[in-house]
Amino acid sequence: MDVKLFGEVFVTLLVIVDPPGMMPIFLALTGPLPARDRNRAAWQAVALALGVIVVFAVAGQTILDYLHVDLPALQAAGGLLLILVALELLTGKTDDPSQQTTSNIALVPLGTPLLAGPGAIVATMLFVQQSDGAADYTAVAAGIVAVMLAVWIVLRFSGGIVKILRPGGIEVLTRIAGLLLAAIAVQLIADAVAAFVAQYTGAA
């Protein structure tokens, strides 16, 4: 296995996924849930993110070409989805645990597009395209798994923070997370628009 490539994949994806930055959003979405459901949401989100990244690593370009979808379109779609979640956080619609189902939270938006978002997908596809031979592919795969493991550890043991914050702190954190998520969503859409403009201006 190429250790240098493994390090590049691990560091790149870790920075993109940003587990410490993901924690406030995870706590905002799962804070009202029982500890058991919160832990289940953590591993379900990581498992889905891993599955999505692996699928795009293996056949991402083929899927996008078949659907005639450009990467900026995928990025913009993820941004729009995050805006909907951010609005729910800001308006308090996620505060009632009876209105939430663990699997839904874990799959969308935690699993995708937060963990397995456009950035992680594109980075993985690029690493795979640049790889040559079994050693490189093994390094890329190990890097992806290592990052997902690190994310799971951070999310799994975030329950202690919930106990410290208590309901009032969770409510404040929810509003802050909603604002941050909205900013992330707007940036994704802005980057997608810029990419579209550059693409079609260059084509013209």
Tab-separated table of C-alpha atoms in Angstrom:
chain	number	residue	atom	x	y	z
A	1	MET	CA	0.000	0.000	0.000
A	2	ASP	CA	1.209	3.508	-0.851
A	3	VAL	CA	1.476	5.158	2.577
A	4	LYS	CA	1.960	8.634	1.096
A	5	LEU	CA	-1.221	8.351	-0.961
A	6	PHE	CA	-3.064	6.995	2.071
A	7	GLY	CA	-2.004	10.083	4.024
A	8	GLU	CA	-3.120	12.408	1.236
A	9	VAL	CA	-6.537	10.752	0.996
A	10	PHE	CA	-7.005	10.681	4.762
A	11	VAL	CA	-6.040	14.325	5.335
A	12	THR	CA	-7.974	15.633	2.327
A	13	LEU	CA	-11.226	13.851	3.181
A	14	LEU	CA	-10.866	14.603	6.896
A	15	VAL	CA	-10.596	18.321	6.152
A	16	ILE	CA	-13.567	18.192	3.770
A	17	VAL	CA	-15.811	16.171	6.100
A	18	ASP	CA	-14.627	18.175	9.149
A	19	PRO	CA	-15.796	15.977	12.082
A	20	PRO	CA	-15.417	18.750	14.740
A	21	GLY	CA	-17.484	21.089	12.588
A	22	MET	CA	-20.020	18.327	11.986
A	23	MET	CA	-20.577	17.768	15.709
A	24	PRO	CA	-22.757	20.870	16.370
A	25	ILE	CA	-25.040	19.971	13.464
A	26	PHE	CA	-25.211	16.333	14.578
A	27	LEU	CA	-26.059	17.365	18.146
A	28	ALA	CA	-28.635	19.872	16.927
A	29	LEU	CA	-30.394	17.179	14.897
A	30	THR	CA	-30.117	14.347	17.432
A	31	GLY	CA	-29.911	16.187	20.775
A	32	PRO	CA	-33.584	15.622	21.701
A	33	LEU	CA	-33.325	11.902	20.893
A	34	PRO	CA	-32.509	9.187	23.458
A	35	ALA	CA	-28.838	8.183	23.665
A	36	ARG	CA	-29.538	4.829	21.980
A	37	ASP	CA	-31.200	6.474	18.973
A	38	ARG	CA	-28.448	9.087	18.765
A	39	ASN	CA	-25.755	6.379	18.677
A	40	ARG	CA	-27.693	4.483	16.035
A	41	ALA	CA	-27.990	7.640	13.941
A	42	ALA	CA	-24.197	8.057	14.142
A	43	TRP	CA	-23.348	4.665	12.673
A	44	GLN	CA	-26.199	4.771	10.137
A	45	ALA	CA	-24.995	8.154	8.853
A	46	VAL	CA	-21.386	6.971	8.601
A	47	ALA	CA	-22.416	3.704	6.921
A	48	LEU	CA	-24.495	5.545	4.327
A	49	ALA	CA	-21.741	8.100	3.709
A	50	LEU	CA	-19.214	5.307	3.222
A	51	GLY	CA	-21.550	3.531	0.803
A	52	VAL	CA	-22.205	6.678	-1.238
A	53	ILE	CA	-18.501	7.573	-1.450
A	54	VAL	CA	-17.567	4.022	-2.481
A	55	VAL	CA	-20.243	3.954	-5.187
A	56	PHE	CA	-19.058	7.263	-6.633
A	57	ALA	CA	-15.427	6.183	-6.324
A	58	VAL	CA	-16.132	3.079	-8.393
A	59	ALA	CA	-18.694	4.361	-10.879
A	60	GLY	CA	-19.211	8.066	-10.176
A	61	GLN	CA	-18.215	9.469	-13.550
A	62	THR	CA	-20.154	6.749	-15.355
A	63	ILE	CA	-23.311	7.530	-13.342
A	64	LEU	CA	-23.042	11.277	-13.949
A	65	ASP	CA	-22.353	10.784	-17.673
A	66	TYR	CA	-25.314	8.411	-18.026
A	67	LEU	CA	-27.656	10.903	-16.343
A	68	HIS	CA	-26.082	13.830	-18.240
A	69	VAL	CA	-25.438	15.563	-14.916
A	70	ASP	CA	-22.455	17.824	-14.297
A	71	LEU	CA	-20.707	17.944	-10.915
A	72	PRO	CA	-21.839	21.563	-10.287
A	73	ALA	CA	-25.464	20.400	-10.608
A	74	LEU	CA	-24.849	17.787	-7.928
A	75	GLN	CA	-23.256	20.477	-5.790
A	76	ALA	CA	-26.196	22.866	-6.207
A	77	ALA	CA	-28.687	20.105	-5.384
A	78	GLY	CA	-26.815	19.385	-2.165
A	79	GLY	CA	-26.868	23.078	-1.295
A	80	LEU	CA	-30.629	23.339	-1.808
A	81	LEU	CA	-31.193	20.286	0.370
A	82	LEU	CA	-29.038	21.762	3.141
A	83	ILE	CA	-30.980	25.040	2.996
A	84	LEU	CA	-34.193	23.146	3.791
A	85	VAL	CA	-32.541	21.489	6.800
A	86	ALA	CA	-31.048	24.810	7.940
A	87	LEU	CA	-34.488	26.450	7.848
A	88	GLU	CA	-35.877	23.662	10.028
A	89	LEU	CA	-33.081	24.170	12.543
A	90	LEU	CA	-33.538	27.946	12.591
A	91	THR	CA	-37.323	27.777	12.978
A	92	GLY	CA	-37.226	25.072	15.650
A	93	LYS	CA	-39.058	22.394	13.665
A	94	THR	CA	-36.465	19.797	14.692
A	95	ASP	CA	-36.930	20.412	18.429
A	96	ASP	CA	-39.802	17.935	18.803
A	97	PRO	CA	-38.372	14.411	18.955
A	98	SER	CA	-41.790	12.949	18.167
A	99	GLN	CA	-41.539	14.533	14.717
A	100	GLN	CA	-38.168	12.927	14.000
A	101	THR	CA	-37.227	9.441	12.922
A	102	THR	CA	-33.691	8.316	13.548
A	103	SER	CA	-33.213	6.696	10.160
A	104	ASN	CA	-34.379	9.811	8.287
A	105	ILE	CA	-32.007	12.053	10.230
A	106	ALA	CA	-29.138	9.626	9.740
A	107	LEU	CA	-29.713	9.288	6.004
A	108	VAL	CA	-30.604	12.899	5.150
A	109	PRO	CA	-28.924	15.245	5.843
A	110	LEU	CA	-26.250	13.538	7.993
A	111	GLY	CA	-25.199	10.694	5.719
A	112	THR	CA	-25.630	12.766	2.583
A	113	PRO	CA	-25.028	15.554	1.715
A	114	LEU	CA	-23.179	16.489	4.941
A	115	LEU	CA	-20.746	13.569	5.252
A	116	ALA	CA	-20.859	12.308	1.675
A	117	GLY	CA	-21.216	15.712	0.060
A	118	PRO	CA	-20.066	17.031	-3.310
A	119	GLY	CA	-16.617	17.884	-1.925
A	120	ALA	CA	-15.927	14.397	-0.585
A	121	ILE	CA	-17.377	12.757	-3.698
A	122	VAL	CA	-15.330	14.855	-6.122
A	123	ALA	CA	-12.117	14.419	-4.110
A	124	THR	CA	-12.593	10.646	-4.007
A	125	MET	CA	-13.313	10.454	-7.737
A	126	LEU	CA	-10.132	12.432	-8.460
A	127	PHE	CA	-8.000	10.175	-6.243
A	128	VAL	CA	-9.375	7.087	-7.993
A	129	GLN	CA	-8.766	8.571	-11.461
A	130	GLN	CA	-5.166	9.367	-10.511
A	131	SER	CA	-4.534	5.919	-9.030
A	132	ASP	CA	-2.591	3.277	-10.896
A	133	GLY	CA	-2.400	-0.296	-9.682
A	134	ALA	CA	-3.651	-2.284	-6.715
A	135	ALA	CA	-1.383	-0.517	-4.210
A	136	ASP	CA	-2.899	2.897	-5.029
A	137	TYR	CA	-6.465	1.621	-4.962
A	138	THR	CA	-5.810	-0.051	-1.600
A	139	ALA	CA	-4.401	3.204	-0.200
A	140	VAL	CA	-7.450	5.177	-1.374
A	141	ALA	CA	-9.847	2.600	0.087
A	142	ALA	CA	-7.984	2.513	3.416
A	143	GLY	CA	-7.986	6.313	3.568
A	144	ILE	CA	-11.746	6.478	3.029
A	145	VAL	CA	-12.429	3.842	5.699
A	146	ALA	CA	-10.070	5.556	8.172
A	147	VAL	CA	-11.836	8.895	7.730
A	148	MET	CA	-15.282	7.369	8.209
A	149	LEU	CA	-14.016	5.595	11.338
A	150	ALA	CA	-12.728	8.903	12.710
A	151	VAL	CA	-16.093	10.552	11.994
A	152	TRP	CA	-17.959	7.735	13.727
A	153	ILE	CA	-15.769	8.047	16.837
A	154	VAL	CA	-16.426	11.792	17.053
A	155	LEU	CA	-20.193	11.419	16.584
A	156	ARG	CA	-20.479	8.336	18.797
A	157	PHE	CA	-18.910	10.029	21.805
A	158	SER	CA	-20.605	13.390	21.363
A	159	GLY	CA	-23.282	12.283	23.840
A	160	GLY	CA	-21.219	13.626	26.737
A	161	ILE	CA	-21.589	17.111	25.300
A	162	VAL	CA	-25.371	16.715	25.293
A	163	LYS	CA	-25.300	16.027	29.041
A	164	ILE	CA	-23.228	19.169	29.620
A	165	LEU	CA	-25.315	21.458	27.422
A	166	ARG	CA	-28.725	20.324	28.692
A	167	PRO	CA	-31.941	21.256	26.772
A	168	GLY	CA	-31.323	25.017	26.877
A	169	GLY	CA	-27.819	24.678	25.492
A	170	ILE	CA	-28.991	22.279	22.796
A	171	GLU	CA	-31.588	24.834	21.671
A	172	VAL	CA	-28.940	27.557	21.354
A	173	LEU	CA	-26.618	25.130	19.558
A	174	THR	CA	-29.436	24.229	17.174
A	175	ARG	CA	-29.904	27.835	16.103
A	176	ILE	CA	-26.146	28.312	15.652
A	177	ALA	CA	-25.884	25.067	13.682
A	178	GLY	CA	-28.780	26.189	11.482
A	179	LEU	CA	-26.979	29.436	10.686
A	180	LEU	CA	-23.723	27.616	9.894
A	181	LEU	CA	-25.548	25.059	7.776
A	182	ALA	CA	-27.296	27.833	5.841
A	183	ALA	CA	-23.910	29.450	5.169
A	184	ILE	CA	-22.482	26.117	3.956
A	185	ALA	CA	-25.503	25.641	1.678
A	186	VAL	CA	-25.220	29.127	0.172
A	187	GLN	CA	-21.490	28.580	-0.443
A	188	LEU	CA	-22.197	25.270	-2.195
A	189	ILE	CA	-24.768	26.909	-4.469
A	190	ALA	CA	-22.494	29.910	-5.141
A	191	ASP	CA	-19.608	27.601	-6.076
A	192	ALA	CA	-21.916	25.610	-8.341
A	193	VAL	CA	-23.158	28.778	-10.080
A	194	ALA	CA	-19.558	29.985	-10.506
A	195	ALA	CA	-18.588	26.607	-11.983
A	196	PHE	CA	-21.522	26.712	-14.405
A	197	VAL	CA	-20.646	30.253	-15.497
A	198	ALA	CA	-16.989	29.344	-15.989
A	199	GLN	CA	-17.941	26.166	-17.853
A	200	TYR	CA	-20.343	27.791	-20.314
A	201	THR	CA	-18.285	30.973	-20.706
A	202	GLY	CA	-15.262	28.838	-21.548
A	203	ALA	CA	-17.331	26.762	-23.946
A	204	ALA	CA	-18.545	29.905	-25.665
